[in-house]
Coordinates of C-alpha atoms in Angstrom, one line a residue:
M1 CA 0.0 0.0 0.0
A2 CA 3.0 2.3 -0.1
T3 CA 2.0 3.7 -3.4
I4 CA -0.6 6.2 -2.4
T5 CA 2.6 8.0 -2.2
A6 CA 3.9 11.5 -1.4
S7 CA 0.7 13.5 -1.6
Y8 CA 3.0 15.6 0.5
F9 CA 1.1 18.0 2.7
L10 CA 3.5 17.5 5.6
F11 CA 2.9 19.6 8.6
L12 CA 5.4 17.8 11.0
K13 CA 9.0 17.7 10.2
S14 CA 10.6 14.2 10.6
P15 CA 14.2 13.4 11.2
S16 CA 15.8 11.5 8.4
S17 CA 17.0 8.8 10.7
S18 CA 17.8 8.3 14.4
P19 CA 21.1 8.3 15.6
S20 CA 23.6 -18.1 11.5
H21 CA 22.4 -19.5 14.4
T22 CA 23.9 -20.0 17.8
K23 CA 23.6 -23.4 19.3
R24 CA 22.4 -22.2 22.6
F25 CA 21.8 -18.9 24.4
I26 CA 22.5 -19.1 28.2
G27 CA 23.3 -17.0 31.2
N28 CA 21.5 -14.1 32.7
G29 CA 20.6 -12.2 29.6
K30 CA 24.1 -12.7 27.9
S31 CA 24.7 -14.7 24.8
R32 CA 27.4 -17.3 25.3
V33 CA 28.0 -18.6 21.8
Q34 CA 29.1 -22.2 21.9
S35 CA 29.1 -22.5 18.1
L36 CA 28.2 -20.4 15.2
I37 CA 26.7 -22.3 12.2
R38 CA 25.9 -21.0 8.8
T39 CA 23.0 -23.3 7.8
R40 CA 19.9 -24.0 9.8
R41 CA 19.7 -27.2 11.7
T42 CA 16.7 -28.5 13.6
K43 CA 16.1 -31.3 16.0
S44 CA 13.3 -32.8 18.0
I45 CA 13.5 -32.3 21.8
G46 CA 11.4 -33.1 24.8
L47 CA 10.0 -29.9 26.2
S48 CA 10.3 -30.7 29.9
V49 CA 10.1 -27.0 31.1
M50 CA 6.6 -27.0 29.6
N51 CA 5.6 -30.3 30.9
A52 CA 4.6 -31.1 27.3
K53 CA 4.1 -34.7 26.2
S54 CA 4.8 -34.2 22.6
D55 CA 8.1 -33.5 21.0
V56 CA 8.8 -30.1 19.5
R57 CA 11.2 -28.9 16.8
E58 CA 14.0 -26.5 17.9
E59 CA 14.9 -23.5 15.9
N60 CA 17.3 -20.7 16.6
I61 CA 15.6 -17.8 14.7
V62 CA 12.0 -18.0 13.6
I63 CA 10.5 -15.3 11.4
V64 CA 6.7 -15.2 11.5
G65 CA 5.4 -13.9 8.2
G66 CA 6.7 -14.2 4.7
G67 CA 5.9 -10.8 3.3
I68 CA 8.3 -8.0 2.5
A69 CA 9.5 -7.5 6.1
G70 CA 10.0 -11.2 6.8
L71 CA 11.8 -12.0 3.6
A72 CA 14.0 -8.9 3.9
A73 CA 14.9 -9.7 7.5
A74 CA 15.7 -13.4 6.5
L75 CA 17.8 -12.3 3.6
S76 CA 19.6 -9.6 5.6
L77 CA 20.5 -12.3 8.2
H78 CA 21.5 -14.7 5.5
R79 CA 23.9 -12.2 3.9
L80 CA 25.5 -12.1 7.4
G81 CA 25.9 -15.8 7.6
I82 CA 22.9 -16.4 9.9
G83 CA 20.1 -18.8 9.0
S84 CA 16.5 -18.5 9.9
L85 CA 13.1 -20.2 9.3
I86 CA 10.2 -18.2 7.9
L87 CA 6.7 -19.4 8.8
E88 CA 4.1 -18.2 6.2
Q89 CA 0.5 -19.0 6.9
A90 CA -0.5 -19.0 3.1
E91 CA 0.1 -22.0 0.9
S92 CA 2.6 -20.1 -1.2
L93 CA 4.2 -16.6 -1.5
R94 CA 1.5 -14.0 -1.2
T95 CA 2.0 -12.7 -4.7
G96 CA -1.4 -11.1 -4.9
G97 CA -1.8 -7.4 -4.6
T98 CA -0.7 -4.6 -6.9
S99 CA 2.3 -2.4 -6.7
L100 CA 4.2 -0.2 -4.3
T101 CA 6.5 2.7 -4.7
L102 CA 10.0 2.8 -3.3
F103 CA 11.9 5.9 -2.7
K104 CA 15.7 6.1 -2.3
N105 CA 15.7 4.8 1.2
G106 CA 14.0 1.6 0.0
W107 CA 16.4 1.2 -2.9
R108 CA 19.4 1.8 -0.5
V109 CA 18.3 -1.2 1.5
L110 CA 17.7 -3.4 -1.6
D111 CA 21.1 -2.5 -2.7
A112 CA 22.5 -3.4 0.7
I113 CA 21.0 -6.9 0.6
G114 CA 22.0 -7.4 -3.0
V115 CA 18.7 -7.3 -5.1
G116 CA 18.4 -3.7 -6.1
N117 CA 19.9 -4.0 -9.6
D118 CA 17.8 -7.1 -10.4
L119 CA 14.7 -5.1 -9.7
R120 CA 15.7 -1.9 -11.4
T121 CA 15.9 -3.6 -14.8
Q122 CA 12.2 -4.5 -14.6
F123 CA 10.6 -1.2 -13.5
L124 CA 10.5 2.4 -14.6
E125 CA 12.2 5.2 -12.8
I126 CA 9.6 7.9 -12.1
Q127 CA 10.7 11.4 -13.1
G128 CA 8.2 13.6 -11.5
M129 CA 4.8 14.3 -10.0
A130 CA 1.8 16.2 -11.4
V131 CA -1.2 17.2 -9.2
K132 CA -4.5 18.1 -10.8
S133 CA -8.0 19.0 -9.7
E134 CA -11.0 16.8 -10.4
D135 CA -11.9 18.9 -13.5
G136 CA -8.5 18.2 -15.0
R137 CA -6.8 21.5 -14.2
E138 CA -3.1 21.1 -13.3
L139 CA -2.3 22.6 -9.9
R140 CA 1.4 21.9 -9.7
A141 CA 4.1 19.8 -11.2
F142 CA 7.5 18.6 -9.7
N143 CA 10.6 17.0 -11.0
F144 CA 12.2 14.6 -8.4
K145 CA 15.8 15.1 -9.5
E146 CA 15.4 18.9 -9.5
E147 CA 14.2 18.8 -5.9
D148 CA 16.7 16.1 -4.8
Q149 CA 19.4 14.9 -7.2
S150 CA 20.0 11.8 -5.2
Q151 CA 16.3 10.7 -5.2
E152 CA 15.3 7.5 -6.8
V153 CA 11.6 6.7 -7.3
R154 CA 10.4 3.4 -8.8
P155 CA 7.2 1.5 -8.4
V156 CA 7.7 -2.3 -8.0
E157 CA 5.2 -5.0 -8.4
R158 CA 4.7 -6.7 -5.0
R159 CA 4.8 -10.1 -6.6
V160 CA 8.1 -9.5 -8.2
L161 CA 9.7 -8.1 -5.1
L162 CA 8.6 -11.0 -2.9
E163 CA 9.8 -13.6 -5.6
T164 CA 13.1 -11.7 -5.9
L165 CA 13.8 -11.7 -2.2
A166 CA 12.7 -15.4 -1.7
A167 CA 14.9 -16.5 -4.6
Q168 CA 18.0 -15.4 -2.7
L169 CA 17.3 -17.6 0.3
P170 CA 18.2 -21.2 0.9
E171 CA 15.6 -23.6 -0.2
D172 CA 14.6 -24.7 3.3
S173 CA 14.1 -21.2 4.6
L174 CA 10.4 -21.0 3.9
R175 CA 7.7 -23.1 5.5
F176 CA 4.2 -22.5 4.1
S177 CA 0.7 -23.3 5.4
S178 CA 2.2 -22.5 8.9
K179 CA -0.1 -20.3 10.7
V180 CA 0.8 -19.6 14.4
V181 CA -2.2 -20.2 16.6
K182 CA -0.5 -20.1 20.0
I183 CA 2.5 -18.3 21.6
E184 CA 4.0 -19.2 24.9
K185 CA 7.1 -18.2 26.8
T186 CA 9.2 -20.9 28.4
S187 CA 11.0 -20.6 31.7
N188 CA 14.4 -20.0 30.1
G189 CA 13.2 -17.3 27.7
D190 CA 12.6 -19.3 24.6
T191 CA 9.3 -19.1 22.8
L192 CA 7.0 -22.0 22.0
L193 CA 5.0 -21.6 18.9
E194 CA 2.1 -23.9 18.1
L195 CA 1.0 -24.0 14.4
V196 CA -2.4 -24.6 13.0
D197 CA -1.5 -28.2 12.1
G198 CA -0.7 -29.0 15.7
S199 CA 3.1 -29.0 15.3
K200 CA 5.3 -27.0 17.7
L201 CA 8.5 -25.0 17.4
L202 CA 10.8 -23.9 20.2
A203 CA 12.5 -20.7 19.1
K204 CA 15.4 -18.9 20.7
I205 CA 14.5 -15.7 18.8
V206 CA 11.2 -14.8 17.3
I207 CA 10.9 -12.0 14.7
G208 CA 7.3 -11.0 14.2
C209 CA 6.7 -9.8 10.6
D210 CA 3.1 -10.9 10.4
G211 CA 1.4 -7.7 9.2
I212 CA -1.1 -5.2 10.5
R213 CA -3.2 -7.8 12.4
S214 CA -0.1 -9.4 13.9
P215 CA -0.8 -12.1 16.5
I216 CA 2.7 -11.6 17.8
A217 CA 2.0 -7.9 18.3
K218 CA -1.3 -8.8 20.1
W219 CA 0.5 -11.2 22.3
M220 CA 3.0 -8.5 23.2
G221 CA 0.2 -6.1 24.3
F222 CA -0.2 -3.9 21.3
A223 CA -3.6 -2.4 20.5
E224 CA -5.4 -3.2 17.2
P225 CA -4.6 -0.7 14.5
K226 CA -7.1 2.1 14.2
Y227 CA -9.2 2.8 11.1
V228 CA -8.4 6.3 9.8
G229 CA -11.8 7.1 8.1
Y230 CA -11.2 6.2 4.5
C231 CA -10.7 3.2 2.2
A232 CA -8.7 2.5 -1.0
F233 CA -9.4 0.7 -4.2
R234 CA -6.3 -0.4 -6.0
G235 CA -5.5 -2.1 -9.2
L236 CA -2.8 -2.9 -11.8
A237 CA -3.9 -2.0 -15.3
Y238 CA -2.4 -4.0 -18.2
Y239 CA -1.7 -2.8 -21.7
P240 CA -0.3 -5.7 -23.8
D241 CA 0.6 -3.3 -26.6
G242 CA 2.3 -0.7 -24.3
Q243 CA 0.9 1.7 -21.8
P244 CA 0.6 5.3 -23.0
Y245 CA 1.7 7.3 -20.0
E246 CA 4.9 9.3 -19.2
P247 CA 6.9 8.1 -16.2
N248 CA 5.3 10.4 -13.6
V249 CA 3.1 10.0 -10.6
N250 CA -0.2 11.6 -11.3
Y251 CA -2.6 12.8 -8.5
I252 CA -6.1 14.1 -8.8
Y253 CA -7.8 15.6 -5.8
G254 CA -11.5 16.1 -5.2
R255 CA -13.7 16.4 -2.2
G256 CA -13.3 13.5 0.1
L257 CA -12.0 11.6 -2.9
R258 CA -8.5 11.4 -4.5
V259 CA -7.0 9.3 -7.2
G260 CA -3.5 8.5 -8.3
Y261 CA -1.8 6.5 -11.0
V262 CA 1.7 5.7 -12.0
P263 CA 3.3 3.7 -14.8
V264 CA 5.1 0.7 -13.3
S265 CA 6.6 -0.9 -16.5
P266 CA 6.2 -0.6 -20.2
T267 CA 2.9 -2.5 -20.0
K268 CA 1.5 -1.9 -16.5
V269 CA 0.0 1.1 -14.6
Y270 CA -0.8 1.1 -10.9
W271 CA -3.8 3.1 -9.7
F272 CA -5.6 3.8 -6.5
I273 CA -8.8 5.6 -5.4
C274 CA -9.1 6.8 -1.8
F275 CA -12.7 7.6 -0.6
N276 CA -14.1 8.7 2.7
S277 CA -16.2 6.2 4.5
S278 CA -17.6 6.3 8.1
S279 CA -16.7 2.7 8.6
P280 CA -14.6 0.1 6.9
G281 CA -17.7 -1.5 5.5
P282 CA -18.3 -5.2 4.6
K283 CA -15.4 -7.2 3.1
I284 CA -16.1 -7.6 -0.6
T285 CA -14.1 -10.1 -2.6
D286 CA -16.0 -10.3 -5.9
P287 CA -13.6 -8.6 -8.3
T288 CA -16.5 -7.6 -10.7
V289 CA -18.2 -5.8 -7.9
L290 CA -15.1 -4.1 -6.8
K291 CA -14.2 -2.9 -10.3
K292 CA -17.8 -1.6 -10.7
Q293 CA -17.7 0.3 -7.4
A294 CA -14.3 1.9 -8.3
K295 CA -15.5 3.1 -11.6
E296 CA -18.7 4.6 -10.1
L297 CA -16.5 6.8 -7.8
V298 CA -14.8 8.5 -10.7
R299 CA -17.5 8.4 -13.5
N300 CA -17.4 12.2 -13.8
W301 CA -13.7 12.6 -13.5
P302 CA -11.1 12.8 -16.4
S303 CA -11.7 10.1 -18.9
E304 CA -8.2 8.5 -18.6
L305 CA -9.2 7.2 -15.1
L306 CA -12.1 5.1 -16.5
N307 CA -9.7 3.9 -19.2
I308 CA -7.1 2.8 -16.7
V309 CA -9.7 1.0 -14.5
D310 CA -11.3 -0.7 -17.6
S311 CA -7.8 -1.9 -18.6
T312 CA -7.3 -3.6 -15.2
P313 CA -7.7 -7.4 -15.0
E314 CA -10.4 -8.0 -12.4
D315 CA -8.2 -10.3 -10.3
T316 CA -5.9 -7.4 -9.4
V317 CA -8.6 -5.1 -8.0
I318 CA -8.7 -4.9 -4.3
R319 CA -10.4 -2.7 -1.6
T320 CA -8.9 -2.1 1.8
P321 CA -9.8 0.1 4.8
L322 CA -6.7 2.1 5.8
V323 CA -5.3 1.9 9.3
D324 CA -2.4 2.9 11.5
R325 CA -1.1 2.7 15.0
W326 CA 0.7 5.5 16.8
L327 CA 3.5 4.4 19.0
W328 CA 3.0 6.8 21.8
P329 CA 6.1 7.3 24.0
A330 CA 5.9 5.8 27.5
I331 CA 2.4 4.4 26.6
S332 CA 2.9 1.9 23.7
P333 CA 4.7 -1.4 24.4
A334 CA 8.3 -1.7 23.3
A335 CA 9.3 -3.2 20.0
S336 CA 10.7 -6.3 21.8
V337 CA 9.9 -8.4 24.8
G338 CA 12.9 -10.7 25.8
R339 CA 13.9 -12.4 22.5
V340 CA 10.7 -11.6 20.6
V341 CA 10.7 -8.5 18.3
L342 CA 8.5 -6.8 15.7
V343 CA 9.3 -5.6 12.3
G344 CA 7.4 -3.6 9.7
D345 CA 3.6 -3.4 9.7
A346 CA 3.4 -5.8 12.7
W347 CA 5.0 -3.0 14.8
H348 CA 4.1 0.3 13.1
P349 CA 1.3 0.1 10.5
M350 CA 1.0 3.5 8.8
T351 CA -1.1 4.9 6.1
P352 CA 0.5 5.0 2.6
N353 CA 0.3 8.7 2.1
L354 CA 4.1 9.2 2.2
G355 CA 5.0 6.0 0.4
Q356 CA 7.0 4.8 3.4
G357 CA 5.3 1.6 4.6
A358 CA 7.4 -0.8 2.6
C359 CA 10.5 1.4 2.8
C360 CA 10.4 1.5 6.6
A361 CA 9.9 -2.3 6.8
L362 CA 13.0 -2.7 4.7
E363 CA 14.9 -0.3 6.9
D364 CA 13.8 -2.2 10.0
A365 CA 15.0 -5.5 8.5
V366 CA 18.6 -4.4 7.9
V367 CA 18.9 -2.5 11.2
L368 CA 17.7 -5.4 13.2
A369 CA 19.7 -8.0 11.2
K370 CA 22.9 -6.0 11.8
K371 CA 22.4 -5.6 15.5
L372 CA 21.3 -9.2 15.9
A373 CA 24.4 -10.5 14.0
I374 CA 26.8 -8.5 16.2
A375 CA 25.1 -9.9 19.4
I376 CA 25.1 -13.5 18.1
K377 CA 28.7 -13.4 17.1
S378 CA 29.9 -11.7 20.2
Q379 CA 30.8 -13.3 23.5
E380 CA 29.8 -10.2 25.4
S381 CA 26.7 -8.9 23.7
S382 CA 23.1 -9.6 24.9
I383 CA 20.5 -10.7 22.4
E384 CA 17.9 -9.0 24.4
G385 CA 20.0 -5.8 24.5
A386 CA 20.4 -5.9 20.7
L387 CA 16.6 -6.2 20.2
S388 CA 16.0 -3.4 22.7
S389 CA 18.6 -1.2 20.9
Y390 CA 16.8 -1.8 17.6
G391 CA 13.5 -0.5 19.0
T392 CA 15.2 2.5 20.6
E393 CA 16.9 3.4 17.4
R394 CA 13.9 2.9 15.1
W395 CA 11.2 4.6 17.2
P396 CA 12.3 8.2 16.6
R397 CA 12.2 7.4 12.9
I398 CA 8.9 5.5 12.8
F399 CA 6.7 7.5 15.1
P400 CA 7.0 10.9 13.3
L401 CA 6.5 9.3 9.9
T402 CA 3.3 7.5 11.1
V403 CA 1.9 10.8 12.4
R404 CA 2.8 12.7 9.3
A405 CA 1.3 10.1 7.0
N406 CA -1.9 10.2 9.0
L407 CA -2.1 14.0 8.9
T408 CA -1.3 14.1 5.2
G409 CA -4.1 11.8 4.5
S410 CA -6.5 13.8 6.6
V411 CA -5.8 16.9 4.7
L412 CA -6.1 15.3 1.4
Q413 CA -9.4 13.7 2.3
W414 CA -11.1 16.9 3.3
D415 CA -14.6 17.2 1.8
N416 CA -15.4 20.8 2.9
P417 CA -15.8 22.8 -0.4
V418 CA -14.2 26.0 1.0
V419 CA -11.2 24.2 2.5
C420 CA -10.7 22.1 -0.7
S421 CA -10.7 25.4 -2.7
V422 CA -8.0 26.8 -0.5
R423 CA -6.1 23.6 -0.8
N424 CA -6.3 23.6 -4.6
N425 CA -5.8 27.3 -5.3
I426 CA -3.4 28.4 -2.6
V427 CA -1.7 25.6 -0.7
I428 CA -0.7 23.4 -3.6
P429 CA 0.2 26.0 -6.3
K430 CA 1.9 28.5 -4.0
L431 CA 3.0 27.0 -0.7
V432 CA 4.0 23.4 -1.1
R433 CA 7.7 22.7 -1.6
L434 CA 8.6 19.1 -2.5
G435 CA 12.3 19.1 -1.6
P436 CA 11.9 19.6 2.2
M437 CA 9.1 17.1 2.1
L438 CA 11.4 14.4 0.8
E439 CA 13.8 14.7 3.7
H440 CA 12.2 11.6 5.3
T441 CA 13.7 9.4 2.5
N442 CA 17.2 10.2 3.7
F443 CA 18.2 7.0 5.5
N444 CA 21.8 6.7 6.5
F445 CA 22.7 3.1 6.0
N446 CA 26.0 2.5 4.1
S447 CA 26.6 -1.2 4.4
L448 CA 25.2 -4.4 6.0
Y449 CA 28.7 -5.6 6.8
T450 CA 30.4 -2.7 8.6

C-alpha cells in the first residue's frame, strides 16, 4: 500500500533517521556462543520445562510472516551468515496485490542486501509528479531530480519483489501453510510456537513480521490498528501493446476523494482511489463488484481514469480500509519483549500517504539484522539488548512518519468545499515545496557488513 505516495502535505518535520544461528543462548541475559553455524539445523527435543508430552522442533531464529518485512529480514541475516526459518500462513508466497512505490531509502536497503539491480531492470524510474483537480486542471508539477538529485523513485510489483527476495534464500528457509495459533514463553526465555497443524516449534529468537493484524503484536500487548476514516481501491492496469503514460506520478484531488496512477513498467499502470467512509464497510471479494464500485466513484472525472480501470484485470482489483497505529512514548509497548521482536507493519502500521510503509519495513529489517548478528557473534553482547537497541533506534524514525502520513491523508481527504478550494488554489500551487518534504527518504545506511 505504499504507493498512495507523497501526496506531501506534511505539517510535521521528521528526522531523516535516528542516531547463522547460535547453538544455545544461556546466562542471565548474555549470549554465550558455543558454536556459530551458517546453515539452519533442527532437532526434536522433549520440552520438559513446559511439561509437554509431545516433541517439538527446535529453531534458533523463527520469522513469523513471509511478506516484505519477513523476507527482507531473513535475507539480511542470510547475507551475514545467519540462518532462519520463515513461517508463512499462506500456501505459497503472497504474490497477490498490486504495486508499491519505493523511494531512495528503500532502494538503498535493496542494494545493501543485493537485489536492487535485479529489480531496477524491470521497473520504470519515475521522473516527477503532477497534481490536478478533479476537473483536469493542473495545480502543480514537480521533478524529483530537480528537488533532490539523489532521489530514486520506482514502483515495484509486490509479486516480483517477494519472488526476488525469496529466490536469494536457501531452499529450506520458507515453510508454508504454517499459521501460528498459540504463543507461549518458556522458563528459560525461549518461545514456544504452536501451528495450525498442531506442530510445535521452540525458538530462541522470534521476529514478528506478520502484518497489521499481527498475532505476535497482540501477544506483546499492542492495540489493534485504528481505522483512519477512508478506504482505498487499488489495481494494476495491463496494456499488452504498451501503456501510453509518461513516467510520472499523477494525482487528482477532489472532495473526500482522490486518485493516483503511475506507470510501473512498459505494459502496466498502478492506480488507487481513496474515498471517505464512516466505517470500513463489509469485506467484498468479488472482483467484478469491486471494479464496478471503483468506476462509479470517478465516473465524472477525467476520462483517462475510466480507461485505466477498464484496462485492469479483475483479479488485481482490491479494496482495503486504511489503518495505522501510533507508538506513543511511554504508553505503547516496546518493539521487543525478551527475545521476541516486531518488524514492519506488525509493529508500526502506517497509512500509505508518504509511500513509506514498505521502505520503513526494509529499513527495519537491515537495522535489526545487523544488531542481531553482532550480538550473536559476540561473547559479550546480549540478544535482548540488541533487540531493545533496535527498537530504541527505530522509534524516533517511525513515530513521526506515522503521524505525518496520517495528517497528510486527513488533509487530502477533506470534503469541505471551502477548505478544498483553499487547498487547490493556494496551498498546492503556492505553498508546497517538494524538496523539504522528501527529507524523510534520507536513510543513512551505508553497508550491511560494517
